[in-house]
Coordinates of C-alpha atoms in Angstrom, one line a residue:
N627 CA 156.3 92.2 38.1
R628 CA 155.5 88.6 39.2
M629 CA 152.2 88.4 37.3
S630 CA 153.7 89.4 33.9
S631 CA 156.3 86.6 34.0
Q632 CA 153.6 83.9 34.3
S633 CA 151.7 82.2 31.5
P634 CA 148.1 83.3 30.9
Q635 CA 146.7 80.1 32.4
N636 CA 148.6 80.6 35.6
Q637 CA 147.8 84.3 35.7
A638 CA 144.1 83.6 35.4
S639 CA 144.3 81.4 38.5
L640 CA 145.6 84.3 40.6
Y641 CA 142.1 85.9 40.5
V642 CA 139.5 85.1 43.1
P643 CA 136.2 84.7 41.3
E644 CA 134.2 86.1 44.2
N645 CA 136.3 89.3 44.1
I646 CA 135.9 89.6 40.4
V647 CA 132.1 89.4 40.7
H648 CA 132.1 91.9 43.5
N649 CA 134.2 94.3 41.5
A650 CA 131.9 94.0 38.5
K651 CA 128.9 94.6 40.8
T652 CA 130.6 97.7 42.2
I653 CA 131.1 99.1 38.7
T654 CA 127.5 98.4 37.8
F655 CA 126.3 100.1 40.9
I656 CA 128.5 103.2 40.2
R657 CA 127.3 103.4 36.6
S658 CA 123.6 103.0 37.5
S659 CA 123.9 105.7 40.2
M660 CA 125.8 108.1 37.9
S661 CA 123.3 107.4 35.0
A662 CA 120.4 108.3 37.3
I663 CA 122.1 111.5 38.5
T664 CA 123.3 112.6 35.0
G665 CA 120.0 111.6 33.4
S666 CA 118.2 113.8 36.0
A667 CA 120.6 116.6 35.3
A668 CA 120.0 116.3 31.5
G669 CA 116.2 116.5 32.1
I670 CA 116.4 119.5 34.4
L671 CA 118.8 121.2 32.0
G672 CA 116.2 120.6 29.2
L673 CA 118.5 118.7 26.9
T674 CA 116.7 117.1 23.9
G675 CA 117.7 114.9 21.0
Y676 CA 121.4 114.4 20.2
S677 CA 122.6 116.8 22.9
G678 CA 121.1 114.5 25.5
F679 CA 122.9 111.5 24.1
I680 CA 126.1 113.3 23.7
F681 CA 125.8 114.4 27.4
Y682 CA 125.4 110.7 28.3
I683 CA 128.5 109.7 26.3
L684 CA 130.6 112.5 27.9
T685 CA 129.4 111.6 31.4
A686 CA 130.0 107.8 30.8
V687 CA 133.5 108.5 29.7
L688 CA 134.1 110.8 32.7
T689 CA 132.6 108.1 35.0
S690 CA 134.9 105.4 33.4
F691 CA 137.9 107.7 33.9
L692 CA 137.0 108.3 37.6
I693 CA 136.6 104.6 38.2
W694 CA 139.9 103.9 36.4
S695 CA 141.8 106.6 38.3
I696 CA 140.2 106.4 41.8
K697 CA 138.9 102.9 42.3
T698 CA 141.7 101.0 40.4
N699 CA 144.6 103.5 40.9
A700 CA 145.1 103.4 37.1
N701 CA 145.8 99.7 37.2
P702 CA 142.6 97.8 36.5
G703 CA 144.4 94.6 35.7
I704 CA 144.7 93.9 39.4
Y705 CA 141.0 94.0 39.9
F706 CA 139.6 92.6 36.7
R707 CA 140.6 89.8 34.3
N708 CA 140.3 92.2 31.4
G709 CA 141.4 95.8 32.2
S710 CA 139.0 97.2 29.6
D711 CA 136.1 96.2 31.8
V712 CA 136.5 99.5 33.7
W713 CA 135.7 101.3 30.4
T714 CA 133.0 99.0 29.1
E715 CA 131.2 97.2 31.9
G716 CA 127.6 98.4 32.3
V717 CA 127.9 101.3 29.8
F718 CA 124.9 100.2 27.7
G719 CA 122.9 99.1 30.8
G720 CA 123.4 102.6 32.3
L721 CA 121.9 104.1 29.1
F722 CA 118.5 102.8 30.0
S723 CA 118.6 104.3 33.5
Y724 CA 119.9 107.5 32.0
V725 CA 117.0 107.8 29.5
L726 CA 114.5 106.9 32.1
F727 CA 115.6 109.7 34.5
W728 CA 116.2 112.1 31.6
T729 CA 112.7 111.8 30.2
L730 CA 111.1 111.7 33.7
L731 CA 112.7 114.9 34.9
Y732 CA 112.4 116.6 31.6
G733 CA 108.6 115.9 31.7
I734 CA 108.3 117.1 35.3
V735 CA 110.4 120.3 35.0
H736 CA 109.4 121.4 31.4
V737 CA 105.8 120.4 31.5
Y738 CA 104.6 123.9 30.5
D739 CA 107.3 124.9 28.0

């Protein structure tokens, strides 16, 4: 592999900053969308308390795995300076969207429970 034989300074210069920013925005969009969808599902299912947060953790890990396997073909180092960005980028930001949709849909669907 040509990239692994170069020093870290030379390797960093191989990345195009605009592409790195675009890739980060793509991950943020995917996470926000999935957080809204899974938050809505949690609200409709009537999850409360810890079960709702565990559902978020499970779906966030599943989303990360799907990004890692489908969008990066299991090689995130090509698309990001730090390969762990696929697993961590936007996870906590997605939590706010998740809670918003979770509570909204729970309140709408389970108003008379």
